[in-house]
Amino acid sequence: QVQLVESGGGLVQPGGSLRLSCAASGSIFDIGLMGWYRQAPGKQRELVARISSTSNTEYADSMKGRFAISRDNAKNTIYLQMNGLKPEDTAVYFCNAYIAVTSRNMYREVWGQGTLVTVSL
């Protein structure tokens, strides 16, 4: 069974920083695209950033310049460094990945359980 486990969320003051981690574990043959999404109360889930296996990155416009996604393929882990946090960044942050469990399997989309980030005084 493949799972994604996020960590690093918490309470931070406006202007502060947090670093989220997401580790994939289980029977994994290969991992393709990985990314972070977030969902604020009463809003739809939205893309934060994503990264390919060759570290090509894509960011939502509102996160550019403040957030940085990175990846360690040896550890099946991605990170999200968040700087200059604002109250509107408050949300549950979810990790997402496309994972193949064998060379013959198609890549299947997997979601983590989410980690809460709260930006408040």
PDB file of C-alpha atoms in Angstrom:
ATOM      1  CA  GLN A   1       0.000   0.000   0.000  1.00  0.00           C
ATOM      2  CA  VAL A   2       1.320   3.383  -0.987  1.00  0.00           C
ATOM      3  CA  GLN A   3       0.826   6.409   1.213  1.00  0.00           C
ATOM      4  CA  LEU A   4       1.888  10.020   1.459  1.00  0.00           C
ATOM      5  CA  VAL A   5       2.583  11.481   4.874  1.00  0.00           C
ATOM      6  CA  GLU A   6       2.801  15.233   5.335  1.00  0.00           C
ATOM      7  CA  SER A   7       4.450  17.026   8.227  1.00  0.00           C
ATOM      8  CA  GLY A   8       5.539  20.508   9.230  1.00  0.00           C
ATOM      9  CA  GLY A   9       2.254  22.344   9.558  1.00  0.00           C
ATOM     10  CA  GLY A  10       1.390  24.511  12.504  1.00  0.00           C
ATOM     11  CA  LEU A  11       0.684  27.991  13.747  1.00  0.00           C
ATOM     12  CA  VAL A  12       2.857  30.832  12.514  1.00  0.00           C
ATOM     13  CA  GLN A  13       2.617  34.606  12.700  1.00  0.00           C
ATOM     14  CA  PRO A  14       2.130  36.721   9.582  1.00  0.00           C
ATOM     15  CA  GLY A  15       5.440  37.192   7.815  1.00  0.00           C
ATOM     16  CA  GLY A  16       6.801  33.963   9.243  1.00  0.00           C
ATOM     17  CA  SER A  17       8.014  30.809   7.555  1.00  0.00           C
ATOM     18  CA  LEU A  18       7.226  27.121   7.590  1.00  0.00           C
ATOM     19  CA  ARG A  19       8.648  24.124   5.784  1.00  0.00           C
ATOM     20  CA  LEU A  20       6.324  21.276   4.886  1.00  0.00           C
ATOM     21  CA  SER A  21       7.518  17.783   4.042  1.00  0.00           C
ATOM     22  CA  CYS A  22       5.774  14.938   2.264  1.00  0.00           C
ATOM     23  CA  ALA A  23       7.218  11.453   2.167  1.00  0.00           C
ATOM     24  CA  ALA A  24       5.926   8.638  -0.007  1.00  0.00           C
ATOM     25  CA  SER A  25       6.194   5.129   1.357  1.00  0.00           C
ATOM     26  CA  GLY A  26       5.129   1.618   0.487  1.00  0.00           C
ATOM     27  CA  SER A  27       5.602  -0.489  -2.607  1.00  0.00           C
ATOM     28  CA  ILE A  28       6.822   2.081  -5.101  1.00  0.00           C
ATOM     29  CA  PHE A  29       8.332   1.496  -8.524  1.00  0.00           C
ATOM     30  CA  ASP A  30       8.393   5.087  -9.668  1.00  0.00           C
ATOM     31  CA  ILE A  31       6.979   8.501  -8.779  1.00  0.00           C
ATOM     32  CA  GLY A  32       6.085  11.017 -11.416  1.00  0.00           C
ATOM     33  CA  LEU A  33       4.669  14.440 -10.755  1.00  0.00           C
ATOM     34  CA  MET A  34       4.405  15.492  -7.089  1.00  0.00           C
ATOM     35  CA  GLY A  35       2.804  18.573  -5.704  1.00  0.00           C
ATOM     36  CA  TRP A  36       1.164  20.570  -2.976  1.00  0.00           C
ATOM     37  CA  TYR A  37      -2.431  21.704  -2.955  1.00  0.00           C
ATOM     38  CA  ARG A  38      -4.333  23.588  -0.301  1.00  0.00           C
ATOM     39  CA  GLN A  39      -7.903  23.992   0.801  1.00  0.00           C
ATOM     40  CA  ALA A  40      -9.078  26.888   2.923  1.00  0.00           C
ATOM     41  CA  PRO A  41     -12.369  26.723   4.847  1.00  0.00           C
ATOM     42  CA  GLY A  42     -15.288  27.121   2.492  1.00  0.00           C
ATOM     43  CA  LYS A  43     -13.099  27.132  -0.599  1.00  0.00           C
ATOM     44  CA  GLN A  44     -12.137  24.664  -3.270  1.00  0.00           C
ATOM     45  CA  ARG A  45      -8.832  22.848  -3.239  1.00  0.00           C
ATOM     46  CA  GLU A  46      -6.250  24.717  -5.291  1.00  0.00           C
ATOM     47  CA  LEU A  47      -2.793  24.078  -6.654  1.00  0.00           C
ATOM     48  CA  VAL A  48       0.096  25.562  -4.696  1.00  0.00           C
ATOM     49  CA  ALA A  49       3.062  24.111  -6.577  1.00  0.00           C
ATOM     50  CA  ARG A  50       4.158  20.941  -8.295  1.00  0.00           C
ATOM     51  CA  ILE A  51       7.429  19.409  -9.368  1.00  0.00           C
ATOM     52  CA  SER A  52       8.365  16.780 -11.911  1.00  0.00           C
ATOM     53  CA  SER A  53      10.801  13.935 -11.371  1.00  0.00           C
ATOM     54  CA  THR A  54      13.415  16.064 -13.140  1.00  0.00           C
ATOM     55  CA  SER A  55      12.636  19.034 -10.837  1.00  0.00           C
ATOM     56  CA  ASN A  56      10.747  21.177 -13.304  1.00  0.00           C
ATOM     57  CA  THR A  57       8.465  23.320 -11.184  1.00  0.00           C
ATOM     58  CA  GLU A  58       5.162  25.114 -11.528  1.00  0.00           C
ATOM     59  CA  TYR A  59       3.605  27.569  -9.073  1.00  0.00           C
ATOM     60  CA  ALA A  60       0.266  29.218  -8.614  1.00  0.00           C
ATOM     61  CA  ASP A  61       0.655  32.922  -9.333  1.00  0.00           C
ATOM     62  CA  SER A  62      -0.084  34.006  -5.764  1.00  0.00           C
ATOM     63  CA  MET A  63       2.707  31.780  -4.409  1.00  0.00           C
ATOM     64  CA  LYS A  64       5.463  32.783  -6.808  1.00  0.00           C
ATOM     65  CA  GLY A  65       8.376  34.388  -5.021  1.00  0.00           C
ATOM     66  CA  ARG A  66       7.175  33.340  -1.563  1.00  0.00           C
ATOM     67  CA  PHE A  67       7.006  29.552  -1.794  1.00  0.00           C
ATOM     68  CA  ALA A  68       9.599  27.105  -3.072  1.00  0.00           C
ATOM     69  CA  ILE A  69       9.018  23.443  -3.843  1.00  0.00           C
ATOM     70  CA  SER A  70      11.872  20.964  -3.934  1.00  0.00           C
ATOM     71  CA  ARG A  71      12.293  17.247  -4.260  1.00  0.00           C
ATOM     72  CA  ASP A  72      14.618  14.499  -3.043  1.00  0.00           C
ATOM     73  CA  ASN A  73      14.068  11.505  -5.304  1.00  0.00           C
ATOM     74  CA  ALA A  74      16.296   9.270  -3.179  1.00  0.00           C
ATOM     75  CA  LYS A  75      13.958   9.814  -0.237  1.00  0.00           C
ATOM     76  CA  ASN A  76      10.701   9.930  -2.236  1.00  0.00           C
ATOM     77  CA  THR A  77      10.092  13.244  -0.535  1.00  0.00           C
ATOM     78  CA  ILE A  78       9.063  16.731  -1.512  1.00  0.00           C
ATOM     79  CA  TYR A  79       9.272  19.914   0.479  1.00  0.00           C
ATOM     80  CA  LEU A  80       7.491  23.233   0.453  1.00  0.00           C
ATOM     81  CA  GLN A  81       9.349  26.179   1.903  1.00  0.00           C
ATOM     82  CA  MET A  82       6.842  28.914   2.670  1.00  0.00           C
ATOM     83  CA  ASN A  83       8.079  32.411   3.434  1.00  0.00           C
ATOM     84  CA  GLY A  84       6.264  35.667   3.989  1.00  0.00           C
ATOM     85  CA  LEU A  85       3.155  33.858   5.137  1.00  0.00           C
ATOM     86  CA  LYS A  86      -0.119  35.739   5.144  1.00  0.00           C
ATOM     87  CA  PRO A  87      -3.386  35.052   6.965  1.00  0.00           C
ATOM     88  CA  GLU A  88      -4.915  34.101   3.616  1.00  0.00           C
ATOM     89  CA  ASP A  89      -2.415  31.252   3.373  1.00  0.00           C
ATOM     90  CA  THR A  90      -4.274  29.541   6.209  1.00  0.00           C
ATOM     91  CA  ALA A  91      -5.462  26.191   4.880  1.00  0.00           C
ATOM     92  CA  VAL A  92      -5.001  22.469   4.989  1.00  0.00           C
ATOM     93  CA  TYR A  93      -2.088  21.629   2.724  1.00  0.00           C
ATOM     94  CA  PHE A  94      -2.265  18.333   0.868  1.00  0.00           C
ATOM     95  CA  CYS A  95       0.488  16.397  -0.814  1.00  0.00           C
ATOM     96  CA  ASN A  96      -0.255  14.779  -4.166  1.00  0.00           C
ATOM     97  CA  ALA A  97       1.731  12.334  -6.273  1.00  0.00           C
ATOM     98  CA  TYR A  98       1.415  10.082  -9.281  1.00  0.00           C
ATOM     99  CA  ILE A  99       2.874   6.722  -8.327  1.00  0.00           C
ATOM    100  CA  ALA A 100       3.461   3.466 -10.183  1.00  0.00           C
ATOM    101  CA  VAL A 101       3.850   0.364  -8.026  1.00  0.00           C
ATOM    102  CA  THR A 102       5.345  -1.835 -10.758  1.00  0.00           C
ATOM    103  CA  SER A 103       6.864  -1.298 -14.196  1.00  0.00           C
ATOM    104  CA  ARG A 104       3.627  -2.561 -15.741  1.00  0.00           C
ATOM    105  CA  ASN A 105       1.280  -0.369 -13.741  1.00  0.00           C
ATOM    106  CA  MET A 106      -0.063   2.965 -14.781  1.00  0.00           C
ATOM    107  CA  TYR A 107       0.674   5.886 -12.531  1.00  0.00           C
ATOM    108  CA  ARG A 108      -2.063   6.288  -9.945  1.00  0.00           C
ATOM    109  CA  GLU A 109      -2.905   9.528  -8.192  1.00  0.00           C
ATOM    110  CA  VAL A 110      -2.370   9.447  -4.428  1.00  0.00           C
ATOM    111  CA  TRP A 111      -3.266  12.072  -1.810  1.00  0.00           C
ATOM    112  CA  GLY A 112      -1.974  12.627   1.662  1.00  0.00           C
ATOM    113  CA  GLN A 113      -4.188  13.343   4.662  1.00  0.00           C
ATOM    114  CA  GLY A 114      -3.189  16.979   4.832  1.00  0.00           C
ATOM    115  CA  THR A 115      -1.445  19.197   7.332  1.00  0.00           C
ATOM    116  CA  LEU A 116      -2.979  22.351   8.763  1.00  0.00           C
ATOM    117  CA  VAL A 117      -1.190  25.670   8.376  1.00  0.00           C
ATOM    118  CA  THR A 118      -2.584  28.555  10.380  1.00  0.00           C
ATOM    119  CA  VAL A 119      -1.231  32.071   9.902  1.00  0.00           C
ATOM    120  CA  SER A 120      -2.387  34.302  12.705  1.00  0.00           C
ATOM    121  CA  LEU A 121      -1.203  36.651  15.425  1.00  0.00           C
TER     122      LEU A 121
END
